[in-house]
Amino acid sequence: MAGIKIRNMDEFARVSGVSRPTLSKYFNAPESVRERTRTKIEAALEAHDYRPNIYAMNQNRKLTKTIGIVVPLLTDPYFAEIARSLEQRCVAEGYRPTLFSSHGDTAMEVEVLETLRSLKPAGVLLAPLGRASNLRGLEKFCADVPTLIFDSSVDQIGLAFVGSDNFQFTSHITDYLCRTGEPPCFFEMKTPANPNAHRRRQSYLDAMKVYGFEPHVISVEGEGWDIEEIGRLGGHDALKSGRFSTNTILCSNDRLAIGLLTACYEQGIHVGRGPECTIRVAGQDGHPHSRYTCPPLTTISHDYDAVSQTAAETLFTAIEGTVKPWESTRLEGKLIMRDSA
Amino acid sequence: MAGIKIRNMDEFARVSGVSRPTLSKYFNAPESVRERTRTKIEAALEAHDYRPNIYAMNQNRKLTKTIGIVVPLLTDPYFAEIARSLEQRCVAEGYRPTLFSSHGDTAMEVEVLETLRSLKPAGVLLAPLGRASNLRGLEKFCADVPTLIFDSSVDQIGLAFVGSDNFQFTSHITDYLCRTGEPPCFFEMKTPANPNAHRRRQSYLDAMKVYGFEPHVISVEGEGWDIEEIGRLGGHDALKSGRFSTNTILCSNDRLAIGLLTACYEQGIHVGRGPECTIRVAGQDGHPHSRYTCPPLTTISHDYDAVSQTAAETLFTAIEGTVKPWESTRLEGKLIMRDSA
DNA sequence: ATAAAAAATTTACGCGCGTAAAATAATTTG
DNA sequence: CAAATTATTTTACGCGCGTAAATTTTTTAT
C-alpha cells in the first residue's frame, strides 16, 4: 500500500477514499472539511507522502498563499533579523514566505517587484530602499498587490506603514545623553539611503532646542550601504579635524556608531563613561551586534517583535478581507544603556 | 497598440507576429531562436510588458530554472554574505535563485528540503546544519535533486563539496601566532553545531605538535547559534579561572572571538599587540564584522569569492549535463593581520 | 421520524503553457 | 539555381489542479 507512488491528486483521491474536489478543499484550508474526512486524508498522507503540485495549484488561483518579504539588504543583520521574524509569523499563519533582497540597488528592487508580481502573492511585506526607490514603480505595484510597507515609509503607499518612531528614538536618547553628561553632537551620513535618517536629524535639532543647547551636526561623505566603513573614515576625519564639538556623539544609526568606535580605537581614544574615557558614543537601532562592540554600545532599540508582529498582522487582516484606511504605526524604541555612553 | 493587456502567450504571439511555440522556445532560451525573430519578440516585449505565467511554465517542466540556496542561518552575516554572492551568480547565469534559511533547526531544514523538492529546482546549493542535519533525509533529497554541498561537508553526499580547507586555516594561523608571540591556546565550543569545528581543533593539535608546543584546548558550554554570547560567557569563566594557559588565544571562529573580546573588555583586559596589551586574540572565518571589532580582529578569512564561484560553477556544469564523480574542493584561506594578534 | 441544512461527490470544463510531429518557410551550401 | 539544412509554424494533446453546478449523502434541527 505504502509503496505506490502517487502521481497526482486523482490517484491520491483513490487511495484516501475521498473525492478530488474535497482534497482540493482540504489542501487549501484543512479546517473546511469535516473532521472525519480530514482524518481519512491525513491517514493517507502518512502512508503515501503525497504533496500537491505547487505550480498546478497556483496556476488557476488568482491569489496564492505566498507572501513576499522584501528588504533592502539581507546582509545587514538588522534586516536579516526582522526578515527572520516576519518569515516565522507567515509560516505560523499558513502562508509561504519568500525572501528577497534588493541588494541596495534600485534596478534590483524594481526587478524583485516584477518577479513578485508574477508570483501572484497574497501579500507583500516591503521595506523599500528609501531615497533610491522608484516611486512610481512602487505605486503601481502597490495598486496591484496588497503591500504593507515597513521600516522606512514612502508617502502614503500601500495598505499601511509600520515602523519605528524615529522622532521618539532620537529625542529619547538625546534626552538621556543630555541628562547624563555633555549634550551630544550628531554624527550622520550626508546622503543617507534611508529616509529615517532625516527624521532623526530633525528630531535631534528639535530636542536640542527644547533643552536649550546648541546643536552640532557632523555630516560625513559616502554613498551606499558600507556604513561601518563610512563611519570609520568619517570618524577619523572628524576626530582629526576636531569637528566634534562636545565629548558626546549621537550617531544616526548603530552601523555608523560601530565604524566610529573603530576609528576611536584606531586613534587611541577611550570611549565610554569610565574615568579614563574622553568621549561618549551612542547609536540608534539596537543592531544585533551592538551588544558586542567594545565598549558595548548604548543605543535605542527597535522593538523588533512589535514591529514584526504589527506588520504581519496588519497584512494578514487586510488579506483576509478587512479593508481599513491607510494607517501609519510608529512604535517606540527602548533605550539600552550600555558602557559606551 | 500598447494599451492592450496581454493575457497569455497566445495573445502575445499575435501582437508579436511570432508563433506561440517559438515564443516558448524564446522564453526558455533566448539564444535558441533566430536573431530576427528575437528582435521581433523583444520589440513586442517593450510595447506590451507581457511576462509568461511562472506557474503554467513550470507545471509541465520536469526541471525548472529555479535554484535553491539553503543556509543554516541567514542572520549570520557570514552566511548572508555567501548567500548574496551565490544569488548573484545564479542570476547572472539566467537561473532564478530562491533563498531559504533553516534557522538553525533540524525540523526546519527537513521542511525546507521538502518545499524545495516540490519546487522542482534545477539544482540546490546547500549549506547543511551540520551535526544537527538529518543525514538520511539529506541523502534521499540529494538522490532526487542535483545538490551541491557547501561550507560544511557531510559524508560524500550530493554532486560535490566546496568549502574551505579548515586544516590549512588553523595550521596557517597557528603558525603565524607561534612565530609572532606565545603559542596559542584554543578556544572553542564543547558541542559545536558545525563539523568544521572538529577539523579546526584537530588541526590546532597537529600544528602544535609539529612546533613542539604543548596544546591547550578550552571548550566552553553552550548550545545553538548564539555564538557571541557563548564566547562572552565562556570567556568570562575562562578568564576568571585562569584557564588560558598562554597570552594568546586562537578562537575556533570569529563569532566566538567577538564574544571573547567583549568579555576581555568587560574585565578591563587589553587585547592586542601593543605594549600595554596582555593578551592576543585571533579568530577564524573572516567574518564581515571582524574588521570593526576593537581591536580589529586578526583572522584567517574564507575566500568568499572563490568558494561561491566554485560552488556555483560546479553546480551549473552538473546541471548542464556534465556528470563528474563526486569531488571535494577545499579552498585556502587568507591570513588577515590586524591589531588583535 | 421527517424536514432542513451542511458536507461531500460527480461531472465537466478550463487555465497557460510544454512539447512532439508534421508541414512549411527561410537560409546556407555546392 | 537546386538541394540540403536549419528555423519556424501549425496542429494537437496533455499536465495537475481550480472551480462551478448538479446530485447524493450525511448531519442537525424540528
mmCIF file with all atom_site columns, N, CA and C in Angstrom, chain B residues 237-297:
data_model
loop_
_atom_site.group_PDB
_atom_site.id
_atom_site.type_symbol
_atom_site.label_atom_id
_atom_site.label_alt_id
_atom_site.label_comp_id
_atom_site.label_asym_id
_atom_site.label_entity_id
_atom_site.label_seq_id
_atom_site.pdbx_PDB_ins_code
_atom_site.Cartn_x
_atom_site.Cartn_y
_atom_site.Cartn_z
_atom_site.occupancy
_atom_site.B_iso_or_equiv
_atom_site.pdbx_formal_charge
_atom_site.auth_seq_id
_atom_site.auth_comp_id
_atom_site.auth_asym_id
_atom_site.auth_atom_id
_atom_site.pdbx_PDB_model_num
ATOM 1   N N  . ASP B 1 237 ? 34.296 33.090 32.199 1.00 0.00 ? 237 ASP B N  1
ATOM 2   C CA . ASP B 1 237 ? 34.650 31.938 33.037 1.00 0.00 ? 237 ASP B CA 1
ATOM 3   C C  . ASP B 1 237 ? 36.132 31.617 32.941 1.00 0.00 ? 237 ASP B C  1
ATOM 4   N N  . ALA B 1 238 ? 36.567 31.490 31.686 1.00 0.00 ? 238 ALA B N  1
ATOM 5   C CA . ALA B 1 238 ? 37.942 31.058 31.463 1.00 0.00 ? 238 ALA B CA 1
ATOM 6   C C  . ALA B 1 238 ? 38.929 32.099 31.983 1.00 0.00 ? 238 ALA B C  1
ATOM 7   N N  . LEU B 1 239 ? 38.596 33.361 31.801 1.00 0.00 ? 239 LEU B N  1
ATOM 8   C CA . LEU B 1 239 ? 39.497 34.417 32.265 1.00 0.00 ? 239 LEU B CA 1
ATOM 9   C C  . LEU B 1 239 ? 39.580 34.407 33.791 1.00 0.00 ? 239 LEU B C  1
ATOM 10  N N  . LYS B 1 240 ? 38.427 34.319 34.415 1.00 0.00 ? 240 LYS B N  1
ATOM 11  C CA . LYS B 1 240 ? 38.405 34.358 35.886 1.00 0.00 ? 240 LYS B CA 1
ATOM 12  C C  . LYS B 1 240 ? 39.125 33.166 36.486 1.00 0.00 ? 240 LYS B C  1
ATOM 13  N N  . SER B 1 241 ? 38.924 31.998 35.874 1.00 0.00 ? 241 SER B N  1
ATOM 14  C CA . SER B 1 241 ? 39.514 30.794 36.471 1.00 0.00 ? 241 SER B CA 1
ATOM 15  C C  . SER B 1 241 ? 40.904 30.509 35.909 1.00 0.00 ? 241 SER B C  1
ATOM 16  N N  . GLY B 1 242 ? 41.428 31.434 35.143 1.00 0.00 ? 242 GLY B N  1
ATOM 17  C CA . GLY B 1 242 ? 42.799 31.275 34.647 1.00 0.00 ? 242 GLY B CA 1
ATOM 18  C C  . GLY B 1 242 ? 43.011 30.073 33.751 1.00 0.00 ? 242 GLY B C  1
ATOM 19  N N  . ARG B 1 243 ? 42.021 29.751 32.955 1.00 0.00 ? 243 ARG B N  1
ATOM 20  C CA . ARG B 1 243 ? 42.167 28.560 32.115 1.00 0.00 ? 243 ARG B CA 1
ATOM 21  C C  . ARG B 1 243 ? 42.936 28.831 30.832 1.00 0.00 ? 243 ARG B C  1
ATOM 22  N N  . PHE B 1 244 ? 43.192 30.068 30.536 1.00 0.00 ? 244 PHE B N  1
ATOM 23  C CA . PHE B 1 244 ? 44.018 30.345 29.359 1.00 0.00 ? 244 PHE B CA 1
ATOM 24  C C  . PHE B 1 244 ? 45.481 30.195 29.753 1.00 0.00 ? 244 PHE B C  1
ATOM 25  N N  . SER B 1 245 ? 46.147 29.222 29.149 1.00 0.00 ? 245 SER B N  1
ATOM 26  C CA . SER B 1 245 ? 47.494 28.868 29.598 1.00 0.00 ? 245 SER B CA 1
ATOM 27  C C  . SER B 1 245 ? 48.569 29.793 29.022 1.00 0.00 ? 245 SER B C  1
ATOM 28  N N  . THR B 1 246 ? 48.251 30.500 27.948 1.00 0.00 ? 246 THR B N  1
ATOM 29  C CA . THR B 1 246 ? 49.227 31.444 27.392 1.00 0.00 ? 246 THR B CA 1
ATOM 30  C C  . THR B 1 246 ? 48.521 32.768 27.166 1.00 0.00 ? 246 THR B C  1
ATOM 31  N N  . ASN B 1 247 ? 49.238 33.748 26.704 1.00 0.00 ? 247 ASN B N  1
ATOM 32  C CA . ASN B 1 247 ? 48.623 35.063 26.483 1.00 0.00 ? 247 ASN B CA 1
ATOM 33  C C  . ASN B 1 247 ? 48.005 35.178 25.095 1.00 0.00 ? 247 ASN B C  1
ATOM 34  N N  . THR B 1 248 ? 47.984 34.057 24.372 1.00 0.00 ? 248 THR B N  1
ATOM 35  C CA . THR B 1 248 ? 47.477 34.086 23.010 1.00 0.00 ? 248 THR B CA 1
ATOM 36  C C  . THR B 1 248 ? 46.334 33.082 22.856 1.00 0.00 ? 248 THR B C  1
ATOM 37  N N  . ILE B 1 249 ? 45.228 33.572 22.355 1.00 0.00 ? 249 ILE B N  1
ATOM 38  C CA . ILE B 1 249 ? 44.045 32.712 22.238 1.00 0.00 ? 249 ILE B CA 1
ATOM 39  C C  . ILE B 1 249 ? 43.575 32.648 20.797 1.00 0.00 ? 249 ILE B C  1
ATOM 40  N N  . LEU B 1 250 ? 43.595 31.454 20.249 1.00 0.00 ? 250 LEU B N  1
ATOM 41  C CA . LEU B 1 250 ? 43.039 31.239 18.915 1.00 0.00 ? 250 LEU B CA 1
ATOM 42  C C  . LEU B 1 250 ? 41.620 30.713 19.077 1.00 0.00 ? 250 LEU B C  1
ATOM 43  N N  . CYS B 1 251 ? 40.655 31.438 18.522 1.00 0.00 ? 251 CYS B N  1
ATOM 44  C CA . CYS B 1 251 ? 39.267 31.012 18.657 1.00 0.00 ? 251 CYS B CA 1
ATOM 45  C C  . CYS B 1 251 ? 38.882 30.150 17.464 1.00 0.00 ? 251 CYS B C  1
ATOM 46  N N  . SER B 1 252 ? 37.975 29.246 17.706 1.00 0.00 ? 252 SER B N  1
ATOM 47  C CA . SER B 1 252 ? 37.533 28.328 16.667 1.00 0.00 ? 252 SER B CA 1
ATOM 48  C C  . SER B 1 252 ? 36.839 29.076 15.530 1.00 0.00 ? 252 SER B C  1
ATOM 49  N N  . ASN B 1 253 ? 36.224 30.195 15.849 1.00 0.00 ? 253 ASN B N  1
ATOM 50  C CA . ASN B 1 253 ? 35.637 31.018 14.790 1.00 0.00 ? 253 ASN B CA 1
ATOM 51  C C  . ASN B 1 253 ? 35.529 32.458 15.252 1.00 0.00 ? 253 ASN B C  1
ATOM 52  N N  . ASP B 1 254 ? 35.219 33.344 14.331 1.00 0.00 ? 254 ASP B N  1
ATOM 53  C CA . ASP B 1 254 ? 35.217 34.774 14.629 1.00 0.00 ? 254 ASP B CA 1
ATOM 54  C C  . ASP B 1 254 ? 34.121 35.183 15.599 1.00 0.00 ? 254 ASP B C  1
ATOM 55  N N  . ARG B 1 255 ? 32.980 34.529 15.493 1.00 0.00 ? 255 ARG B N  1
ATOM 56  C CA . ARG B 1 255 ? 31.876 34.942 16.371 1.00 0.00 ? 255 ARG B CA 1
ATOM 57  C C  . ARG B 1 255 ? 32.225 34.670 17.827 1.00 0.00 ? 255 ARG B C  1
ATOM 58  N N  . LEU B 1 256 ? 32.876 33.544 18.057 1.00 0.00 ? 256 LEU B N  1
ATOM 59  C CA . LEU B 1 256 ? 33.356 33.223 19.395 1.00 0.00 ? 256 LEU B CA 1
ATOM 60  C C  . LEU B 1 256 ? 34.378 34.264 19.828 1.00 0.00 ? 256 LEU B C  1
ATOM 61  N N  . ALA B 1 257 ? 35.238 34.644 18.905 1.00 0.00 ? 257 ALA B N  1
ATOM 62  C CA . ALA B 1 257 ? 36.275 35.638 19.205 1.00 0.00 ? 257 ALA B CA 1
ATOM 63  C C  . ALA B 1 257 ? 35.651 36.982 19.555 1.00 0.00 ? 257 ALA B C  1
ATOM 64  N N  . ILE B 1 258 ? 34.601 37.340 18.840 1.00 0.00 ? 258 ILE B N  1
ATOM 65  C CA . ILE B 1 258 ? 33.921 38.611 19.103 1.00 0.00 ? 258 ILE B CA 1
ATOM 66  C C  . ILE B 1 258 ? 33.349 38.617 20.521 1.00 0.00 ? 258 ILE B C  1
ATOM 67  N N  . GLY B 1 259 ? 32.755 37.504 20.916 1.00 0.00 ? 259 GLY B N  1
ATOM 68  C CA . GLY B 1 259 ? 32.249 37.385 22.283 1.00 0.00 ? 259 GLY B CA 1
ATOM 69  C C  . GLY B 1 259 ? 33.383 37.463 23.299 1.00 0.00 ? 259 GLY B C  1
ATOM 70  N N  . LEU B 1 260 ? 34.481 36.819 22.987 1.00 0.00 ? 260 LEU B N  1
ATOM 71  C CA . LEU B 1 260 ? 35.624 36.820 23.902 1.00 0.00 ? 260 LEU B CA 1
ATOM 72  C C  . LEU B 1 260 ? 36.196 38.225 24.046 1.00 0.00 ? 260 LEU B C  1
ATOM 73  N N  . LEU B 1 261 ? 36.259 38.950 22.952 1.00 0.00 ? 261 LEU B N  1
ATOM 74  C CA . LEU B 1 261 ? 36.749 40.334 23.011 1.00 0.00 ? 261 LEU B CA 1
ATOM 75  C C  . LEU B 1 261 ? 35.884 41.160 23.957 1.00 0.00 ? 261 LEU B C  1
ATOM 76  N N  . THR B 1 262 ? 34.584 40.939 23.873 1.00 0.00 ? 262 THR B N  1
ATOM 77  C CA . THR B 1 262 ? 33.685 41.670 24.762 1.00 0.00 ? 262 THR B CA 1
ATOM 78  C C  . THR B 1 262 ? 33.936 41.294 26.217 1.00 0.00 ? 262 THR B C  1
ATOM 79  N N  . ALA B 1 263 ? 34.152 40.008 26.458 1.00 0.00 ? 263 ALA B N  1
ATOM 80  C CA . ALA B 1 263 ? 34.459 39.567 27.824 1.00 0.00 ? 263 ALA B CA 1
ATOM 81  C C  . ALA B 1 263 ? 35.735 40.224 28.314 1.00 0.00 ? 263 ALA B C  1
ATOM 82  N N  . CYS B 1 264 ? 36.740 40.278 27.459 1.00 0.00 ? 264 CYS B N  1
ATOM 83  C CA . CYS B 1 264 ? 38.005 40.917 27.829 1.00 0.00 ? 264 CYS B CA 1
ATOM 84  C C  . CYS B 1 264 ? 37.767 42.375 28.181 1.00 0.00 ? 264 CYS B C  1
ATOM 85  N N  . TYR B 1 265 ? 37.002 43.031 27.334 1.00 0.00 ? 265 TYR B N  1
ATOM 86  C CA . TYR B 1 265 ? 36.718 44.435 27.597 1.00 0.00 ? 265 TYR B CA 1
ATOM 87  C C  . TYR B 1 265 ? 36.049 44.600 28.958 1.00 0.00 ? 265 TYR B C  1
ATOM 88  N N  . GLU B 1 266 ? 35.077 43.729 29.191 1.00 0.00 ? 266 GLU B N  1
ATOM 89  C CA . GLU B 1 266 ? 34.302 43.851 30.425 1.00 0.00 ? 266 GLU B CA 1
ATOM 90  C C  . GLU B 1 266 ? 35.153 43.573 31.660 1.00 0.00 ? 266 GLU B C  1
ATOM 91  N N  . GLN B 1 267 ? 36.278 42.867 31.478 1.00 0.00 ? 267 GLN B N  1
ATOM 92  C CA . GLN B 1 267 ? 37.166 42.636 32.616 1.00 0.00 ? 267 GLN B CA 1
ATOM 93  C C  . GLN B 1 267 ? 38.355 43.589 32.591 1.00 0.00 ? 267 GLN B C  1
ATOM 94  N N  . GLY B 1 268 ? 38.316 44.539 31.702 1.00 0.00 ? 268 GLY B N  1
ATOM 95  C CA . GLY B 1 268 ? 39.394 45.522 31.656 1.00 0.00 ? 268 GLY B CA 1
ATOM 96  C C  . GLY B 1 268 ? 40.709 44.975 31.140 1.00 0.00 ? 268 GLY B C  1
ATOM 97  N N  . ILE B 1 269 ? 40.647 43.910 30.366 1.00 0.00 ? 269 ILE B N  1
ATOM 98  C CA . ILE B 1 269 ? 41.866 43.313 29.828 1.00 0.00 ? 269 ILE B CA 1
ATOM 99  C C  . ILE B 1 269 ? 42.135 43.885 28.449 1.00 0.00 ? 269 ILE B C  1
ATOM 100 N N  . HIS B 1 270 ? 43.323 44.372 28.231 1.00 0.00 ? 270 HIS B N  1
ATOM 101 C CA . HIS B 1 270 ? 43.660 44.968 26.943 1.00 0.00 ? 270 HIS B CA 1
ATOM 102 C C  . HIS B 1 270 ? 44.106 43.892 25.964 1.00 0.00 ? 270 HIS B C  1
ATOM 103 N N  . VAL B 1 271 ? 43.480 43.893 24.804 1.00 0.00 ? 271 VAL B N  1
ATOM 104 C CA . VAL B 1 271 ? 43.781 42.886 23.786 1.00 0.00 ? 271 VAL B CA 1
ATOM 105 C C  . VAL B 1 271 ? 44.577 43.531 22.662 1.00 0.00 ? 271 VAL B C  1
ATOM 106 N N  . GLY B 1 272 ? 45.586 42.831 22.200 1.00 0.00 ? 272 GLY B N  1
ATOM 107 C CA . GLY B 1 272 ? 46.311 43.319 21.034 1.00 0.00 ? 272 GLY B CA 1
ATOM 108 C C  . GLY B 1 272 ? 47.802 43.065 21.129 1.00 0.00 ? 272 GLY B C  1
ATOM 109 N N  . ARG B 1 273 ? 48.512 43.779 20.264 1.00 0.00 ? 273 ARG B N  1
ATOM 110 C CA . ARG B 1 273 ? 49.950 43.559 20.181 1.00 0.00 ? 273 ARG B CA 1
ATOM 111 C C  . ARG B 1 273 ? 50.749 44.689 20.824 1.00 0.00 ? 273 ARG B C  1
ATOM 112 N N  . GLY B 1 274 ? 50.052 45.720 21.229 1.00 0.00 ? 274 GLY B N  1
ATOM 113 C CA . GLY B 1 274 ? 50.739 46.883 21.794 1.00 0.00 ? 274 GLY B CA 1
ATOM 114 C C  . GLY B 1 274 ? 51.373 46.581 23.147 1.00 0.00 ? 274 GLY B C  1
ATOM 115 N N  . PRO B 1 275 ? 52.159 47.517 23.649 1.00 0.00 ? 275 PRO B N  1
ATOM 116 C CA . PRO B 1 275 ? 52.913 47.285 24.878 1.00 0.00 ? 275 PRO B CA 1
ATOM 117 C C  . PRO B 1 275 ? 52.010 47.132 26.101 1.00 0.00 ? 275 PRO B C  1
ATOM 118 N N  . GLU B 1 276 ? 50.906 47.836 26.123 1.00 0.00 ? 276 GLU B N  1
ATOM 119 C CA . GLU B 1 276 ? 50.033 47.756 27.298 1.00 0.00 ? 276 GLU B CA 1
ATOM 120 C C  . GLU B 1 276 ? 49.029 46.598 27.225 1.00 0.00 ? 276 GLU B C  1
ATOM 121 N N  . CYS B 1 277 ? 49.163 45.791 26.155 1.00 0.00 ? 277 CYS B N  1
ATOM 122 C CA . CYS B 1 277 ? 48.216 44.692 25.983 1.00 0.00 ? 277 CYS B CA 1
ATOM 123 C C  . CYS B 1 277 ? 48.738 43.425 26.663 1.00 0.00 ? 277 CYS B C  1
ATOM 124 N N  . THR B 1 278 ? 47.821 42.695 27.264 1.00 0.00 ? 278 THR B N  1
ATOM 125 C CA . THR B 1 278 ? 48.250 41.497 27.990 1.00 0.00 ? 278 THR B CA 1
ATOM 126 C C  . THR B 1 278 ? 47.809 40.219 27.298 1.00 0.00 ? 278 THR B C  1
ATOM 127 N N  . ILE B 1 279 ? 47.051 40.338 26.240 1.00 0.00 ? 279 ILE B N  1
ATOM 128 C CA . ILE B 1 279 ? 46.501 39.123 25.641 1.00 0.00 ? 279 ILE B CA 1
ATOM 129 C C  . ILE B 1 279 ? 46.302 39.347 24.144 1.00 0.00 ? 279 ILE B C  1
ATOM 130 N N  . ARG B 1 280 ? 46.511 38.286 23.383 1.00 0.00 ? 280 ARG B N  1
ATOM 131 C CA . ARG B 1 280 ? 46.254 38.348 21.942 1.00 0.00 ? 280 ARG B CA 1
ATOM 132 C C  . ARG B 1 280 ? 45.080 37.415 21.608 1.00 0.00 ? 280 ARG B C  1
ATOM 133 N N  . VAL B 1 281 ? 44.230 37.846 20.739 1.00 0.00 ? 281 VAL B N  1
ATOM 134 C CA . VAL B 1 281 ? 43.070 37.033 20.346 1.00 0.00 ? 281 VAL B CA 1
ATOM 135 C C  . VAL B 1 281 ? 43.008 36.971 18.818 1.00 0.00 ? 281 VAL B C  1
ATOM 136 N N  . ALA B 1 282 ? 42.798 35.783 18.298 1.00 0.00 ? 282 ALA B N  1
ATOM 137 C CA . ALA B 1 282 ? 42.614 35.633 16.860 1.00 0.00 ? 282 ALA B CA 1
ATOM 138 C C  . ALA B 1 282 ? 41.377 34.790 16.590 1.00 0.00 ? 282 ALA B C  1
ATOM 139 N N  . GLY B 1 283 ? 40.794 35.042 15.463 1.00 0.00 ? 283 GLY B N  1
ATOM 140 C CA . GLY B 1 283 ? 39.606 34.273 15.083 1.00 0.00 ? 283 GLY B CA 1
ATOM 141 C C  . GLY B 1 283 ? 39.845 33.499 13.806 1.00 0.00 ? 283 GLY B C  1
ATOM 142 N N  . GLN B 1 284 ? 38.778 32.943 13.293 1.00 0.00 ? 284 GLN B N  1
ATOM 143 C CA . GLN B 1 284 ? 38.863 32.242 12.027 1.00 0.00 ? 284 GLN B CA 1
ATOM 144 C C  . GLN B 1 284 ? 37.527 32.417 11.297 1.00 0.00 ? 284 GLN B C  1
ATOM 145 N N  . ASP B 1 285 ? 37.555 32.837 10.085 1.00 0.00 ? 285 ASP B N  1
ATOM 146 C CA . ASP B 1 285 ? 36.395 32.927 9.161  1.00 0.00 ? 285 ASP B CA 1
ATOM 147 C C  . ASP B 1 285 ? 36.440 34.172 8.281  1.00 0.00 ? 285 ASP B C  1
ATOM 148 N N  . GLY B 1 286 ? 37.023 35.251 8.809  1.00 0.00 ? 286 GLY B N  1
ATOM 149 C CA . GLY B 1 286 ? 36.935 36.485 8.042  1.00 0.00 ? 286 GLY B CA 1
ATOM 150 C C  . GLY B 1 286 ? 35.514 37.004 8.028  1.00 0.00 ? 286 GLY B C  1
ATOM 151 N N  . HIS B 1 287 ? 34.880 36.920 9.175  1.00 0.00 ? 287 HIS B N  1
ATOM 152 C CA . HIS B 1 287 ? 33.514 37.382 9.378  1.00 0.00 ? 287 HIS B CA 1
ATOM 153 C C  . HIS B 1 287 ? 33.404 38.858 8.956  1.00 0.00 ? 287 HIS B C  1
ATOM 154 N N  . PRO B 1 288 ? 32.305 39.215 8.275  1.00 0.00 ? 288 PRO B N  1
ATOM 155 C CA . PRO B 1 288 ? 32.173 40.588 7.804  1.00 0.00 ? 288 PRO B CA 1
ATOM 156 C C  . PRO B 1 288 ? 32.402 41.623 8.896  1.00 0.00 ? 288 PRO B C  1
ATOM 157 N N  . HIS B 1 289 ? 32.120 41.242 10.119 1.00 0.00 ? 289 HIS B N  1
ATOM 158 C CA . HIS B 1 289 ? 32.240 42.228 11.185 1.00 0.00 ? 289 HIS B CA 1
ATOM 159 C C  . HIS B 1 289 ? 33.636 42.309 11.780 1.00 0.00 ? 289 HIS B C  1
ATOM 160 N N  . SER B 1 290 ? 34.499 41.377 11.457 1.00 0.00 ? 290 SER B N  1
ATOM 161 C CA . SER B 1 290 ? 35.777 41.283 12.168 1.00 0.00 ? 290 SER B CA 1
ATOM 162 C C  . SER B 1 290 ? 36.631 42.532 11.966 1.00 0.00 ? 290 SER B C  1
ATOM 163 N N  . ARG B 1 291 ? 36.393 43.248 10.878 1.00 0.00 ? 291 ARG B N  1
ATOM 164 C CA . ARG B 1 291 ? 37.152 44.472 10.646 1.00 0.00 ? 291 ARG B CA 1
ATOM 165 C C  . ARG B 1 291 ? 36.843 45.534 11.685 1.00 0.00 ? 291 ARG B C  1
ATOM 166 N N  . TYR B 1 292 ? 35.662 45.465 12.287 1.00 0.00 ? 292 TYR B N  1
ATOM 167 C CA . TYR B 1 292 ? 35.188 46.568 13.121 1.00 0.00 ? 292 TYR B CA 1
ATOM 168 C C  . TYR B 1 292 ? 35.165 46.271 14.603 1.00 0.00 ? 292 TYR B C  1
ATOM 169 N N  . THR B 1 293 ? 35.742 45.162 15.001 1.00 0.00 ? 293 THR B N  1
ATOM 170 C CA . THR B 1 293 ? 35.864 44.939 16.439 1.00 0.00 ? 293 THR B CA 1
ATOM 171 C C  . THR B 1 293 ? 36.959 45.860 16.968 1.00 0.00 ? 293 THR B C  1
ATOM 172 N N  . CYS B 1 294 ? 37.028 45.974 18.289 1.00 0.00 ? 294 CYS B N  1
ATOM 173 C CA . CYS B 1 294 ? 38.080 46.780 18.902 1.00 0.00 ? 294 CYS B CA 1
ATOM 174 C C  . CYS B 1 294 ? 38.863 45.906 19.859 1.00 0.00 ? 294 CYS B C  1
ATOM 175 N N  . PRO B 1 295 ? 40.078 45.593 19.587 1.00 0.00 ? 295 PRO B N  1
ATOM 176 C CA . PRO B 1 295 ? 40.794 45.908 18.355 1.00 0.00 ? 295 PRO B CA 1
ATOM 177 C C  . PRO B 1 295 ? 40.266 45.096 17.179 1.00 0.00 ? 295 PRO B C  1
ATOM 178 N N  . PRO B 1 296 ? 40.499 45.585 15.972 1.00 0.00 ? 296 PRO B N  1
ATOM 179 C CA . PRO B 1 296 ? 40.150 44.800 14.791 1.00 0.00 ? 296 PRO B CA 1
ATOM 180 C C  . PRO B 1 296 ? 40.752 43.409 14.880 1.00 0.00 ? 296 PRO B C  1
ATOM 181 N N  . LEU B 1 297 ? 39.975 42.443 14.479 1.00 0.00 ? 297 LEU B N  1
ATOM 182 C CA . LEU B 1 297 ? 40.314 41.049 14.749 1.00 0.00 ? 297 LEU B CA 1
ATOM 183 C C  . LEU B 1 297 ? 41.244 40.450 13.694 1.00 0.00 ? 297 LEU B C  1
#
